[in-house]
Amino acid sequence: MHFVKKKVKGKTYLSIGETHWVDGRAKTTILKYLGSAEKVYQIFLGLDKEETEYHHRYQFAAPLALHQIAEEIKLIETINRHTKKREQGFSVGEYLHIITL
């Protein structure tokens, strides 16, 4: 993988590309478009707060969804039903639930 730099009407745009051989010639396939060079540079420096706030807003969405699914299917109770009880602390089901989050 590598960065692909392309100029259009005097502006530089960046993408992530991959090069492979087709019929004896090198072909570049664009995997992901990143945007203009200025925008990528601002994000890299942390000047584009809108992009970073969007990222921070959803960083807990996946663990929350997993927790809600585990509650719906009663995962902790099912695991505890098939394991030995502990005398103190968290149960085996609770430990496994915490580890997966």
mmCIF file with all atom_site columns, C-alpha atoms in Angstrom:
data_model
loop_
_atom_site.group_PDB
_atom_site.id
_atom_site.type_symbol
_atom_site.label_atom_id
_atom_site.label_alt_id
_atom_site.label_comp_id
_atom_site.label_asym_id
_atom_site.label_entity_id
_atom_site.label_seq_id
_atom_site.pdbx_PDB_ins_code
_atom_site.Cartn_x
_atom_site.Cartn_y
_atom_site.Cartn_z
_atom_site.occupancy
_atom_site.B_iso_or_equiv
_atom_site.pdbx_formal_charge
_atom_site.auth_seq_id
_atom_site.auth_comp_id
_atom_site.auth_asym_id
_atom_site.auth_atom_id
_atom_site.pdbx_PDB_model_num
ATOM 1   C CA . MET A 1 1   ? 0.000   0.000   0.000   1.00 0.00 ? 1   MET A CA 1
ATOM 2   C CA . HIS A 1 2   ? 1.112   3.519   -0.663  1.00 0.00 ? 2   HIS A CA 1
ATOM 3   C CA . PHE A 1 3   ? -0.143  7.081   -1.016  1.00 0.00 ? 3   PHE A CA 1
ATOM 4   C CA . VAL A 1 4   ? -1.235  8.128   -4.483  1.00 0.00 ? 4   VAL A CA 1
ATOM 5   C CA . LYS A 1 5   ? -0.932  11.840  -5.232  1.00 0.00 ? 5   LYS A CA 1
ATOM 6   C CA . LYS A 1 6   ? -3.022  13.252  -8.070  1.00 0.00 ? 6   LYS A CA 1
ATOM 7   C CA . LYS A 1 7   ? -3.255  16.844  -9.305  1.00 0.00 ? 7   LYS A CA 1
ATOM 8   C CA . VAL A 1 8   ? -6.562  18.114  -10.651 1.00 0.00 ? 8   VAL A CA 1
ATOM 9   C CA . LYS A 1 9   ? -6.847  21.775  -11.732 1.00 0.00 ? 9   LYS A CA 1
ATOM 10  C CA . GLY A 1 10  ? -3.783  22.680  -9.670  1.00 0.00 ? 10  GLY A CA 1
ATOM 11  C CA . LYS A 1 11  ? -4.986  21.062  -6.422  1.00 0.00 ? 11  LYS A CA 1
ATOM 12  C CA . THR A 1 12  ? -3.365  17.945  -4.973  1.00 0.00 ? 12  THR A CA 1
ATOM 13  C CA . TYR A 1 13  ? -5.563  15.070  -3.801  1.00 0.00 ? 13  TYR A CA 1
ATOM 14  C CA . LEU A 1 14  ? -4.422  12.017  -1.827  1.00 0.00 ? 14  LEU A CA 1
ATOM 15  C CA . SER A 1 15  ? -5.616  8.424   -1.898  1.00 0.00 ? 15  SER A CA 1
ATOM 16  C CA . ILE A 1 16  ? -4.369  5.097   -0.618  1.00 0.00 ? 16  ILE A CA 1
ATOM 17  C CA . GLY A 1 17  ? -3.524  2.737   -3.454  1.00 0.00 ? 17  GLY A CA 1
ATOM 18  C CA . GLU A 1 18  ? -2.148  -0.704  -4.109  1.00 0.00 ? 18  GLU A CA 1
ATOM 19  C CA . THR A 1 19  ? -0.031  -1.704  -7.093  1.00 0.00 ? 19  THR A CA 1
ATOM 20  C CA . HIS A 1 20  ? -0.248  -5.120  -8.759  1.00 0.00 ? 20  HIS A CA 1
ATOM 21  C CA . TRP A 1 21  ? 0.767   -6.640  -12.093 1.00 0.00 ? 21  TRP A CA 1
ATOM 22  C CA . VAL A 1 22  ? -1.790  -7.193  -14.875 1.00 0.00 ? 22  VAL A CA 1
ATOM 23  C CA . ASP A 1 23  ? -0.662  -8.554  -18.261 1.00 0.00 ? 23  ASP A CA 1
ATOM 24  C CA . GLY A 1 24  ? 2.959   -7.626  -17.581 1.00 0.00 ? 24  GLY A CA 1
ATOM 25  C CA . ARG A 1 25  ? 2.176   -4.026  -16.585 1.00 0.00 ? 25  ARG A CA 1
ATOM 26  C CA . ALA A 1 26  ? 1.853   -2.354  -13.200 1.00 0.00 ? 26  ALA A CA 1
ATOM 27  C CA . LYS A 1 27  ? -1.696  -1.285  -12.326 1.00 0.00 ? 27  LYS A CA 1
ATOM 28  C CA . THR A 1 28  ? -2.620  0.918   -9.362  1.00 0.00 ? 28  THR A CA 1
ATOM 29  C CA . THR A 1 29  ? -5.940  0.288   -7.643  1.00 0.00 ? 29  THR A CA 1
ATOM 30  C CA . ILE A 1 30  ? -7.323  3.052   -5.421  1.00 0.00 ? 30  ILE A CA 1
ATOM 31  C CA . LEU A 1 31  ? -8.442  1.564   -2.101  1.00 0.00 ? 31  LEU A CA 1
ATOM 32  C CA . LYS A 1 32  ? -9.538  4.693   -0.206  1.00 0.00 ? 32  LYS A CA 1
ATOM 33  C CA . TYR A 1 33  ? -9.884  8.355   -1.150  1.00 0.00 ? 33  TYR A CA 1
ATOM 34  C CA . LEU A 1 34  ? -8.472  10.614  1.599   1.00 0.00 ? 34  LEU A CA 1
ATOM 35  C CA . GLY A 1 35  ? -9.256  14.104  0.284   1.00 0.00 ? 35  GLY A CA 1
ATOM 36  C CA . SER A 1 36  ? -7.251  17.172  -0.589  1.00 0.00 ? 36  SER A CA 1
ATOM 37  C CA . ALA A 1 37  ? -3.680  17.437  0.662   1.00 0.00 ? 37  ALA A CA 1
ATOM 38  C CA . GLU A 1 38  ? -4.621  20.493  2.751   1.00 0.00 ? 38  GLU A CA 1
ATOM 39  C CA . LYS A 1 39  ? -7.477  18.667  4.487   1.00 0.00 ? 39  LYS A CA 1
ATOM 40  C CA . VAL A 1 40  ? -5.302  15.619  5.240   1.00 0.00 ? 40  VAL A CA 1
ATOM 41  C CA . TYR A 1 41  ? -2.604  17.929  6.634   1.00 0.00 ? 41  TYR A CA 1
ATOM 42  C CA . GLN A 1 42  ? -5.119  19.757  8.881   1.00 0.00 ? 42  GLN A CA 1
ATOM 43  C CA . ILE A 1 43  ? -6.495  16.474  10.209  1.00 0.00 ? 43  ILE A CA 1
ATOM 44  C CA . PHE A 1 44  ? -2.947  15.257  10.845  1.00 0.00 ? 44  PHE A CA 1
ATOM 45  C CA . LEU A 1 45  ? -2.166  18.399  12.878  1.00 0.00 ? 45  LEU A CA 1
ATOM 46  C CA . GLY A 1 46  ? -5.470  18.191  14.740  1.00 0.00 ? 46  GLY A CA 1
ATOM 47  C CA . LEU A 1 47  ? -6.742  21.491  13.351  1.00 0.00 ? 47  LEU A CA 1
ATOM 48  C CA . ASP A 1 48  ? -9.888  19.946  11.906  1.00 0.00 ? 48  ASP A CA 1
ATOM 49  C CA . LYS A 1 49  ? -11.831 19.598  15.179  1.00 0.00 ? 49  LYS A CA 1
ATOM 50  C CA . GLU A 1 50  ? -15.056 18.603  13.461  1.00 0.00 ? 50  GLU A CA 1
ATOM 51  C CA . GLU A 1 51  ? -13.526 15.340  12.201  1.00 0.00 ? 51  GLU A CA 1
ATOM 52  C CA . THR A 1 52  ? -11.950 14.458  15.567  1.00 0.00 ? 52  THR A CA 1
ATOM 53  C CA . GLU A 1 53  ? -15.108 15.248  17.560  1.00 0.00 ? 53  GLU A CA 1
ATOM 54  C CA . TYR A 1 54  ? -17.103 12.989  15.237  1.00 0.00 ? 54  TYR A CA 1
ATOM 55  C CA . HIS A 1 55  ? -14.640 10.174  15.925  1.00 0.00 ? 55  HIS A CA 1
ATOM 56  C CA . HIS A 1 56  ? -14.780 10.623  19.717  1.00 0.00 ? 56  HIS A CA 1
ATOM 57  C CA . ARG A 1 57  ? -18.553 10.744  19.731  1.00 0.00 ? 57  ARG A CA 1
ATOM 58  C CA . TYR A 1 58  ? -18.912 7.193   18.394  1.00 0.00 ? 58  TYR A CA 1
ATOM 59  C CA . GLN A 1 59  ? -15.942 5.433   19.967  1.00 0.00 ? 59  GLN A CA 1
ATOM 60  C CA . PHE A 1 60  ? -18.166 3.871   22.664  1.00 0.00 ? 60  PHE A CA 1
ATOM 61  C CA . ALA A 1 61  ? -20.987 2.796   20.358  1.00 0.00 ? 61  ALA A CA 1
ATOM 62  C CA . ALA A 1 62  ? -19.680 -0.727  19.677  1.00 0.00 ? 62  ALA A CA 1
ATOM 63  C CA . PRO A 1 63  ? -19.113 -1.721  23.343  1.00 0.00 ? 63  PRO A CA 1
ATOM 64  C CA . LEU A 1 64  ? -22.529 -0.318  24.263  1.00 0.00 ? 64  LEU A CA 1
ATOM 65  C CA . ALA A 1 65  ? -24.193 -2.317  21.489  1.00 0.00 ? 65  ALA A CA 1
ATOM 66  C CA . LEU A 1 66  ? -22.396 -5.504  22.618  1.00 0.00 ? 66  LEU A CA 1
ATOM 67  C CA . HIS A 1 67  ? -23.493 -4.897  26.216  1.00 0.00 ? 67  HIS A CA 1
ATOM 68  C CA . GLN A 1 68  ? -27.133 -4.434  25.186  1.00 0.00 ? 68  GLN A CA 1
ATOM 69  C CA . ILE A 1 69  ? -27.076 -7.605  23.080  1.00 0.00 ? 69  ILE A CA 1
ATOM 70  C CA . ALA A 1 70  ? -25.531 -9.558  25.976  1.00 0.00 ? 70  ALA A CA 1
ATOM 71  C CA . GLU A 1 71  ? -28.334 -8.348  28.256  1.00 0.00 ? 71  GLU A CA 1
ATOM 72  C CA . GLU A 1 72  ? -31.029 -9.267  25.715  1.00 0.00 ? 72  GLU A CA 1
ATOM 73  C CA . ILE A 1 73  ? -29.791 -12.834 25.288  1.00 0.00 ? 73  ILE A CA 1
ATOM 74  C CA . LYS A 1 74  ? -29.018 -13.157 29.030  1.00 0.00 ? 74  LYS A CA 1
ATOM 75  C CA . LEU A 1 75  ? -25.412 -14.109 28.322  1.00 0.00 ? 75  LEU A CA 1
ATOM 76  C CA . ILE A 1 76  ? -24.151 -13.727 31.914  1.00 0.00 ? 76  ILE A CA 1
ATOM 77  C CA . GLU A 1 77  ? -26.921 -15.898 33.375  1.00 0.00 ? 77  GLU A CA 1
ATOM 78  C CA . THR A 1 78  ? -26.384 -18.585 30.714  1.00 0.00 ? 78  THR A CA 1
ATOM 79  C CA . ILE A 1 79  ? -22.629 -18.757 31.386  1.00 0.00 ? 79  ILE A CA 1
ATOM 80  C CA . ASN A 1 80  ? -23.176 -18.826 35.157  1.00 0.00 ? 80  ASN A CA 1
ATOM 81  C CA . ARG A 1 81  ? -25.667 -21.676 34.793  1.00 0.00 ? 81  ARG A CA 1
ATOM 82  C CA . HIS A 1 82  ? -22.953 -23.863 33.220  1.00 0.00 ? 82  HIS A CA 1
ATOM 83  C CA . THR A 1 83  ? -20.020 -22.962 35.503  1.00 0.00 ? 83  THR A CA 1
ATOM 84  C CA . LYS A 1 84  ? -19.210 -23.374 39.179  1.00 0.00 ? 84  LYS A CA 1
ATOM 85  C CA . LYS A 1 85  ? -20.151 -20.587 41.574  1.00 0.00 ? 85  LYS A CA 1
ATOM 86  C CA . ARG A 1 86  ? -17.418 -18.383 42.964  1.00 0.00 ? 86  ARG A CA 1
ATOM 87  C CA . GLU A 1 87  ? -17.362 -17.613 46.673  1.00 0.00 ? 87  GLU A CA 1
ATOM 88  C CA . GLN A 1 88  ? -16.488 -13.938 46.312  1.00 0.00 ? 88  GLN A CA 1
ATOM 89  C CA . GLY A 1 89  ? -16.122 -11.277 43.667  1.00 0.00 ? 89  GLY A CA 1
ATOM 90  C CA . PHE A 1 90  ? -17.572 -11.370 40.184  1.00 0.00 ? 90  PHE A CA 1
ATOM 91  C CA . SER A 1 91  ? -19.048 -14.518 38.687  1.00 0.00 ? 91  SER A CA 1
ATOM 92  C CA . VAL A 1 92  ? -17.476 -16.265 35.687  1.00 0.00 ? 92  VAL A CA 1
ATOM 93  C CA . GLY A 1 93  ? -20.179 -14.836 33.418  1.00 0.00 ? 93  GLY A CA 1
ATOM 94  C CA . GLU A 1 94  ? -19.510 -11.299 34.636  1.00 0.00 ? 94  GLU A CA 1
ATOM 95  C CA . TYR A 1 95  ? -15.754 -11.704 34.115  1.00 0.00 ? 95  TYR A CA 1
ATOM 96  C CA . LEU A 1 96  ? -16.235 -12.963 30.551  1.00 0.00 ? 96  LEU A CA 1
ATOM 97  C CA . HIS A 1 97  ? -18.659 -10.145 29.817  1.00 0.00 ? 97  HIS A CA 1
ATOM 98  C CA . ILE A 1 98  ? -16.182 -7.507  31.059  1.00 0.00 ? 98  ILE A CA 1
ATOM 99  C CA . ILE A 1 99  ? -13.315 -9.069  29.088  1.00 0.00 ? 99  ILE A CA 1
ATOM 100 C CA . THR A 1 100 ? -15.288 -9.018  25.836  1.00 0.00 ? 100 THR A CA 1
ATOM 101 C CA . LEU A 1 101 ? -16.092 -5.323  26.230  1.00 0.00 ? 101 LEU A CA 1
#
